[in-house]
Short mmCIF file of C-alpha atoms in Angstrom, two decimals:
data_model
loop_
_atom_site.label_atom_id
_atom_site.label_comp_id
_atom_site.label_asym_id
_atom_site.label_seq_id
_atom_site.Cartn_x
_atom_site.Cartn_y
_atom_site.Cartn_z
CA UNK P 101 18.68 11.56 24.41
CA UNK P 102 18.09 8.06 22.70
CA UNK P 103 17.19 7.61 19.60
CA UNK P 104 13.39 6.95 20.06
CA UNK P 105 12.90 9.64 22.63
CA UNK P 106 14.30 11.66 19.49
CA UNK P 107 12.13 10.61 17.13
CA UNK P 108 8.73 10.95 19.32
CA UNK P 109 9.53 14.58 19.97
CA UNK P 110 9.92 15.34 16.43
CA UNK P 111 6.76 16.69 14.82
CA UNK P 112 4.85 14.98 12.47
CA UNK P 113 5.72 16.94 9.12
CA UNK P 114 9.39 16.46 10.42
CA UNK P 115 8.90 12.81 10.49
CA UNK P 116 7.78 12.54 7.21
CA UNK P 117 10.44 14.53 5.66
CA UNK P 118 13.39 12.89 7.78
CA UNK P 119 12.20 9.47 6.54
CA UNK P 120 12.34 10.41 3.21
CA UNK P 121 15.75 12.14 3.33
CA UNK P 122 16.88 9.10 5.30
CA UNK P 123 16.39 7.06 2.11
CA UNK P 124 12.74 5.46 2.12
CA UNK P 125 12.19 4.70 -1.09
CA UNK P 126 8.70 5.53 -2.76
CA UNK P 127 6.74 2.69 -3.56
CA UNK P 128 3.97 4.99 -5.22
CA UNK P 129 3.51 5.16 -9.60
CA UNK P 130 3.62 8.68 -11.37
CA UNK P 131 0.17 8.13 -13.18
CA UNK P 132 -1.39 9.30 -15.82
CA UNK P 133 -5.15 10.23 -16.19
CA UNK P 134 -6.05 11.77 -19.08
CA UNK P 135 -9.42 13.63 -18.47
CA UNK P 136 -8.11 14.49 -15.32
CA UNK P 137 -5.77 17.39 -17.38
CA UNK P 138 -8.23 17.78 -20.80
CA UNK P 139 -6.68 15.41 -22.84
CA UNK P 140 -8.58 13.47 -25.00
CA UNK P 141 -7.44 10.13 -25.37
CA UNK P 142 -8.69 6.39 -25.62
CA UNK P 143 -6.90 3.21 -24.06
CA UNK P 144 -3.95 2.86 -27.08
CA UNK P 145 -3.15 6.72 -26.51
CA UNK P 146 -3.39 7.28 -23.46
CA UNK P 147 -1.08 3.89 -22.86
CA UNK P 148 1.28 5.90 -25.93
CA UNK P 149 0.99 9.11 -24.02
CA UNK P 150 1.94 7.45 -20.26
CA UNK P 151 5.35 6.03 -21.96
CA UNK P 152 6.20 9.15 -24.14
CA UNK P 153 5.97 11.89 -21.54
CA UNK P 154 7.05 9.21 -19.02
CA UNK P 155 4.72 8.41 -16.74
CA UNK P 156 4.87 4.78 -15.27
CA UNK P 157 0.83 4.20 -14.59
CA UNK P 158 -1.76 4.65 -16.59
CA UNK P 159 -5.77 4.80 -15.30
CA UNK P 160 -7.63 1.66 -16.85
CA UNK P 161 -10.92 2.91 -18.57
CA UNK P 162 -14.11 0.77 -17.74
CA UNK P 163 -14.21 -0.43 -21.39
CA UNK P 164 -11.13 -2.47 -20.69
CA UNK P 165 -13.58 -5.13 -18.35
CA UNK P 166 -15.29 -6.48 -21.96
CA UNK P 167 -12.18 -6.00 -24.05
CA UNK P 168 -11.71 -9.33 -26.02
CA UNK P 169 -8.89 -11.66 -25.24
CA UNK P 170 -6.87 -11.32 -28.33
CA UNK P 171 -7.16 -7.46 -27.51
CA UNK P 172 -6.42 -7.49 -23.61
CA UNK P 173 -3.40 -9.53 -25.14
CA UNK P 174 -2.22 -6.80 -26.81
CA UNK P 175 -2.69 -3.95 -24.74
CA UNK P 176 -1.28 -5.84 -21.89
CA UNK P 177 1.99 -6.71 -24.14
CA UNK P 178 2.18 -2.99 -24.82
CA UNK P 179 1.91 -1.94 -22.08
CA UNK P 180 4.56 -4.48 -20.33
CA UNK P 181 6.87 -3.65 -23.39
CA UNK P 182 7.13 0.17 -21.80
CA UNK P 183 6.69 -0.59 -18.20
CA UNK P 184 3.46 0.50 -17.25
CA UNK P 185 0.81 -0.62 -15.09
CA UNK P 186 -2.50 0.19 -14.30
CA UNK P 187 -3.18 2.71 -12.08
CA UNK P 188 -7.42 3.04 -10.23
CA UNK P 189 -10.54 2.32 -12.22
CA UNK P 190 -13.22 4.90 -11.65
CA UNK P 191 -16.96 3.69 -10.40
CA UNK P 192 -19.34 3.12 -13.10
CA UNK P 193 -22.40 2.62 -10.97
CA UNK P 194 -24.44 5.23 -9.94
CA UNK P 195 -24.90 5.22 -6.56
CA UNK P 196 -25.90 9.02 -5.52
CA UNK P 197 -29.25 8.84 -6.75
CA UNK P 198 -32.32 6.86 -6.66
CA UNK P 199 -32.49 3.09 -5.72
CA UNK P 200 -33.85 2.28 -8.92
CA UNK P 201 -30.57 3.43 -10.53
CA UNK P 202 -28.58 2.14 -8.73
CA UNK P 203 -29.94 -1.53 -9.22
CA UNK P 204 -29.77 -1.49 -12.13
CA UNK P 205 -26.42 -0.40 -12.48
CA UNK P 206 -25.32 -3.14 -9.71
CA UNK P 207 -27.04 -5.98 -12.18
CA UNK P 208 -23.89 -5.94 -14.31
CA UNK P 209 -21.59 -4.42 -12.23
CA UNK P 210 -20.36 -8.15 -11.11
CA UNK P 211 -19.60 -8.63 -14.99
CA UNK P 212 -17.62 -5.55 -14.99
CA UNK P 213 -15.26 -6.35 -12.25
CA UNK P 214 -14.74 -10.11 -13.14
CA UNK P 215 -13.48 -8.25 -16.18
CA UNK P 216 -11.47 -5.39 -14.64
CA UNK P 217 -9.11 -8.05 -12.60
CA UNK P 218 -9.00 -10.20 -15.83
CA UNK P 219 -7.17 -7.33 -17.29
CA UNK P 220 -4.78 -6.57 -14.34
CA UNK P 221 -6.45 -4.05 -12.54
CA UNK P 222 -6.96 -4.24 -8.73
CA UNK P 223 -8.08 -0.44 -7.77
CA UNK P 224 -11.18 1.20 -8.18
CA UNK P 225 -12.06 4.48 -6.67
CA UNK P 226 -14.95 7.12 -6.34
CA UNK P 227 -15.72 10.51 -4.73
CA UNK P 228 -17.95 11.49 -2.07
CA UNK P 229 -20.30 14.42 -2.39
CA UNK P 230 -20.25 16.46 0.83
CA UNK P 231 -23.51 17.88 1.25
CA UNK P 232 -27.18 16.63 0.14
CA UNK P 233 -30.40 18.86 0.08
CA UNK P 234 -32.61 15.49 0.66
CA UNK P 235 -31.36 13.41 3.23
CA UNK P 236 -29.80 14.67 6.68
CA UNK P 237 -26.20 13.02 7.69
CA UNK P 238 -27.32 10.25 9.29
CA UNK P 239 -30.09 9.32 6.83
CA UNK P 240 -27.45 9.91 3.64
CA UNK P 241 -24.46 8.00 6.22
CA UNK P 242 -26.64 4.70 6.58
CA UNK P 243 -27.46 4.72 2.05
CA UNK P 244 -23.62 4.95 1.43
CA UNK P 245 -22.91 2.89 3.63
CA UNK P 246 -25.61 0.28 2.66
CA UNK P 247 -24.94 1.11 -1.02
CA UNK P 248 -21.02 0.97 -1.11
CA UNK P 249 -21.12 -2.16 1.04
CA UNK P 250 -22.34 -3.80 -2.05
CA UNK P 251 -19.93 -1.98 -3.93
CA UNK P 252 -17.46 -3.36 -2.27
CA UNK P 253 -18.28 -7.10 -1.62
CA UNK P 254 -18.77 -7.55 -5.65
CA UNK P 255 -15.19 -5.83 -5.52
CA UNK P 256 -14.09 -8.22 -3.03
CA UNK P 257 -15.09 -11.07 -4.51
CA UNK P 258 -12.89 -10.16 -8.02
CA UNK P 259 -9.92 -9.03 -5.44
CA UNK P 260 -10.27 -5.43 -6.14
CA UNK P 261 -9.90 -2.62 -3.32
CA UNK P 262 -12.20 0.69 -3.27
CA UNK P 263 -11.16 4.00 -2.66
CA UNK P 264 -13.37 6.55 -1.56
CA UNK P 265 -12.15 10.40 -2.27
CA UNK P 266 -13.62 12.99 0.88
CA UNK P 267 -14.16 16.44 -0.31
CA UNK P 268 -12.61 19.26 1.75
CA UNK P 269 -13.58 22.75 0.36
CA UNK P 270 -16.29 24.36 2.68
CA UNK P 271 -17.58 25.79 0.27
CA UNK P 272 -18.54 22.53 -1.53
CA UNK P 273 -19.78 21.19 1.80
CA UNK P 274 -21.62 24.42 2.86
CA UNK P 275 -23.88 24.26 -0.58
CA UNK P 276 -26.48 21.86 0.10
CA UNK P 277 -28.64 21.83 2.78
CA UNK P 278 -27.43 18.82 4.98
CA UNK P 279 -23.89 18.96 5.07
CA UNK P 280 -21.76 15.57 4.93
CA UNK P 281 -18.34 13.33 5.27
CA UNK P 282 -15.85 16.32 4.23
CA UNK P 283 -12.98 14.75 6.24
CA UNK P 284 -10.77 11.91 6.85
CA UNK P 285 -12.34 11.25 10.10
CA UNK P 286 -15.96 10.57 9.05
CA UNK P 287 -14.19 8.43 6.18
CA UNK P 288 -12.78 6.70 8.18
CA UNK P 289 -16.21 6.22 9.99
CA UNK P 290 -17.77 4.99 7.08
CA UNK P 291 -15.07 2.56 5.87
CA UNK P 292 -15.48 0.88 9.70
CA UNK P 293 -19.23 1.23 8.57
CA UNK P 294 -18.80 -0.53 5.30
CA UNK P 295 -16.73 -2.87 7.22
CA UNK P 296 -15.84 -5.42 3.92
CA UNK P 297 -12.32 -4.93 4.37
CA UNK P 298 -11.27 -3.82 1.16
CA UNK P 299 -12.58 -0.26 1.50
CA UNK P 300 -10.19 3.05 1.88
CA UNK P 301 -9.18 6.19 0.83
CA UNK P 302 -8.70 8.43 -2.29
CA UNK P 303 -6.71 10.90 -0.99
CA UNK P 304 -6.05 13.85 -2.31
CA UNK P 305 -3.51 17.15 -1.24
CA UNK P 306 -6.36 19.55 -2.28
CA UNK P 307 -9.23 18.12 0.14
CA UNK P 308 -6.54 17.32 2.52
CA UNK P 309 -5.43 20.79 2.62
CA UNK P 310 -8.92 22.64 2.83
CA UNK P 311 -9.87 20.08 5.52
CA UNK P 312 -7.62 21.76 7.43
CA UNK P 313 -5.61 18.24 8.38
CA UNK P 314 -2.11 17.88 8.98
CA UNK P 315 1.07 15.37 8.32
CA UNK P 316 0.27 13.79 11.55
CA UNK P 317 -3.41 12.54 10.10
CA UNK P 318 -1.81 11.20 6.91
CA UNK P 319 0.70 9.12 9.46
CA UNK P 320 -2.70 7.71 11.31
CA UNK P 321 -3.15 5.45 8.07
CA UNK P 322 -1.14 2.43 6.82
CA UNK P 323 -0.10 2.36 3.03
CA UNK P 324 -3.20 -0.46 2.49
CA UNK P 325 -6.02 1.85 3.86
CA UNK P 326 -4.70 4.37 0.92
CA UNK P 327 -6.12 2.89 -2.94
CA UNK P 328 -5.55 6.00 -5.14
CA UNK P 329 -3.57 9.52 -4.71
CA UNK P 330 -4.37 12.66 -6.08
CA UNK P 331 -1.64 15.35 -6.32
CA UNK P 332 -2.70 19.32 -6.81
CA UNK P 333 -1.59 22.88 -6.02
CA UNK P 334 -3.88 25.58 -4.63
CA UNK P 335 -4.09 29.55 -6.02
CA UNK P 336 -2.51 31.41 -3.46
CA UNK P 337 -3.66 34.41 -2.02
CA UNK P 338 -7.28 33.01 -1.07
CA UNK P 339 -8.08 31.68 2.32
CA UNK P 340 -8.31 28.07 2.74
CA UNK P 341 -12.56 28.67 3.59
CA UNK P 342 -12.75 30.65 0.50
CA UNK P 343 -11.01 28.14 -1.97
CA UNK P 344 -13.19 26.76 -4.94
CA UNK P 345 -13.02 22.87 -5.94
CA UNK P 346 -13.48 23.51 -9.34
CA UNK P 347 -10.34 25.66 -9.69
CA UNK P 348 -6.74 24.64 -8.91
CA UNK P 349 -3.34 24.52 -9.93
CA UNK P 350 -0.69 21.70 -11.06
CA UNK P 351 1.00 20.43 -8.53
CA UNK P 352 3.92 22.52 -7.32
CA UNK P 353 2.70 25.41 -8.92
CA UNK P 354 2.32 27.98 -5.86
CA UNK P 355 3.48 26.00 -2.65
CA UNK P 356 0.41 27.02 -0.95
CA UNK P 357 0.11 23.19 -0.51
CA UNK P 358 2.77 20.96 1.28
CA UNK P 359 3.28 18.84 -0.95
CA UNK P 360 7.04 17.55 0.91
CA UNK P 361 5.18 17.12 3.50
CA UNK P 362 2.39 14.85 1.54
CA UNK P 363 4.34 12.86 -0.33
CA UNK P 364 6.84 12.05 2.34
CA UNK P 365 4.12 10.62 4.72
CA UNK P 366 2.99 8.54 1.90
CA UNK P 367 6.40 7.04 1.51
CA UNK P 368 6.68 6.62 5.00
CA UNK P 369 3.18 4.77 5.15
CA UNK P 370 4.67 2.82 2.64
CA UNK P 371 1.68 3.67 0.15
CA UNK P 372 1.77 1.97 -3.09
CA UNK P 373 -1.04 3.04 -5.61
CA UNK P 374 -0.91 5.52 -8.23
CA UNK P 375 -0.40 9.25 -7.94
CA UNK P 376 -2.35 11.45 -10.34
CA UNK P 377 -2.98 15.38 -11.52
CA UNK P 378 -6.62 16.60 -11.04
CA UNK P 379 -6.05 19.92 -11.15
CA UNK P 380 -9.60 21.22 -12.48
CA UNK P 381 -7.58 24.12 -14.24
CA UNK P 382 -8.48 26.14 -17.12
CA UNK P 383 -5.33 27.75 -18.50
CA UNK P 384 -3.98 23.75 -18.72
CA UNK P 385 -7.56 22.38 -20.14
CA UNK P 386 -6.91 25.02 -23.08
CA UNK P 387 -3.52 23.71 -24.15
CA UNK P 388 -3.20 21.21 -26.77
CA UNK P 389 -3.17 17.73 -25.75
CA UNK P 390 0.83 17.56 -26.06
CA UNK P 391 1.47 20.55 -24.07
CA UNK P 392 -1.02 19.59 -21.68
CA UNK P 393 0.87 16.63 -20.76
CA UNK P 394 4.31 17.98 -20.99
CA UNK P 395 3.17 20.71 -18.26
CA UNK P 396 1.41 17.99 -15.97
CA UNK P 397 4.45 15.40 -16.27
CA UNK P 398 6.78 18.16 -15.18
CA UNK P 399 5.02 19.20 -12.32
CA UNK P 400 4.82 16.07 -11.04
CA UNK P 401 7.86 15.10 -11.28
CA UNK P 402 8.59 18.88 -9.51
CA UNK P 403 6.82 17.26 -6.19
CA UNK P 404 8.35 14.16 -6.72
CA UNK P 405 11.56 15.50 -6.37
CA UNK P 406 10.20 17.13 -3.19
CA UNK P 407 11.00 13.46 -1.25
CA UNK P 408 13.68 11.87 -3.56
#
């Protein structure tokens, strides 16, 4: 059997995990986002936090885009000094509700990312919501897709990329009465839709797992279609219908997720963003700040080792 006939007849989880034992190298930043795990921290700590419990990306907070000079300076020195870089700004504008709002919050949005790539930063990402009780799919389709268009051609023009982050649980997309995007697919659809070329994905295990999507759909993208990661666990013992998006666990806490299998496609896509805990979990958002981190630091580095 040659060696390509080999390779096509492996599956797609096998794929991923052979090219990570072959030696792929991850390209990907262990990255730290503070509210993400209950910590309470601005810029300076959280920058302090990322180097003591030794993470190597660290997410930018919008205030960063009107930061004076002689400040950026300093940050940016610090943050060289212990080998950090940014990881993905989160969307300030609110583009869910009415047009009004959103106008308004597009009038200085142009300010804001001129001031975000002055810094260093070249991600921004956002979430998704997967049902509406107003508008039907199409109708709610066509407003993101006008709305995020915008979104991203201000983004463009500064040389930032946009993530957008599906949501997988059915029962998150079951709770309104028009359901909508939910899976990589219909992403997909509405980057094409959006069609600026620096739209893509937040992904993240937990929606990819209760989307029900495999390996093989991860291997369908290229590293650039992929802005922002986010890394999580799932309580075992409830069916994949029946799991909540509000509560999860660290990653590599139960193995209910495949995380080897995860990671390792996005080494073999040759993804290059930050990875990040959103776990949404009470037990760790009632720890102390220190412990807090200590706990998410070593799981990640628990599902890093996974593919290293």
């Amino acid at each position: 059997m040659s060696a390509s006939v080999g390779l096509a007849g492996l599956g797609a989880l096998s794929f991923a995990r052979l090219a990570a034992a072959a030696g792929s190298r991850r390209k990907f930043t262990l990255d730290l986002r503070c509210g993400a795990i209950g910590v309470g921290a601005d810029l300076r700590k959280s920058i302090e936090y990322a180097h003591q419990f030794g993470f190597e990306s660290v997410e930018p907070p919008g205030a960063v885009a009107g930061l004076a000079q002689a400040e950026l300076d300093e940050v940016l020195a610090e943050m060289k000094a212990r080998n950090l870089v940014w990881g993905a700004a989160g969307l300030a504008v609110d583009f869910r509700g009415d047009e009004a709002k959103f106008q308004a919050g597009m009038k200085s949005f142009p300010q804001q990312a001129a001031g975000l790539r002055k810094a260093g930063v070249t991600r921004m990402g956002t979430w998704l919501s997967p049902s509406s009780n107003e508008r039907t799919y199409v109708a709610n389709f066509r407003q993101h897709a006008r709305r995020l268009r915008e979104v991203c051609k201000v983004l463009g023009d500064h040389g930032l990329r946009f993530g957008m982050e599906y949501v997988g649980p059915k029962t998150s997309w079951t709770k309104g009465r028009y359901p909508f995007i939910h899976t990589m697919a219909e992403t997909k659809d509405l980057i094409a839709e959006i069609g600026t070329g620096n739209a893509g994905f937040v992904l993240d295990s937990w929606h990819w797992y209760t989307a029900g999507e495999s390996v093989q759909d991860l291997l369908s993208l290229k590293g650039s279609d992929v802005v922002a990661c986010d890394l999580n666990d799932a309580p075992a013992g409830i069916p994949v219908d029946e799991q909540m998006d509000n509560s999860r666990e660290l990653p590599a806490a139960t193995g209910v997720i495949d995380l080897e299998g995860f990671l390792g496609a996005m080494i073999t896509i040759g993804y290059d963003g930050p990875v990040r805990a959103e776990p949404f979990n009470q037990p760790l958002n009632r720890m102390d700040d220190l412990d807090a981190l200590k706990a998410t630091a070593a799981a990640m580095r628990k599902a890093f080792a996974m593919v290293q």
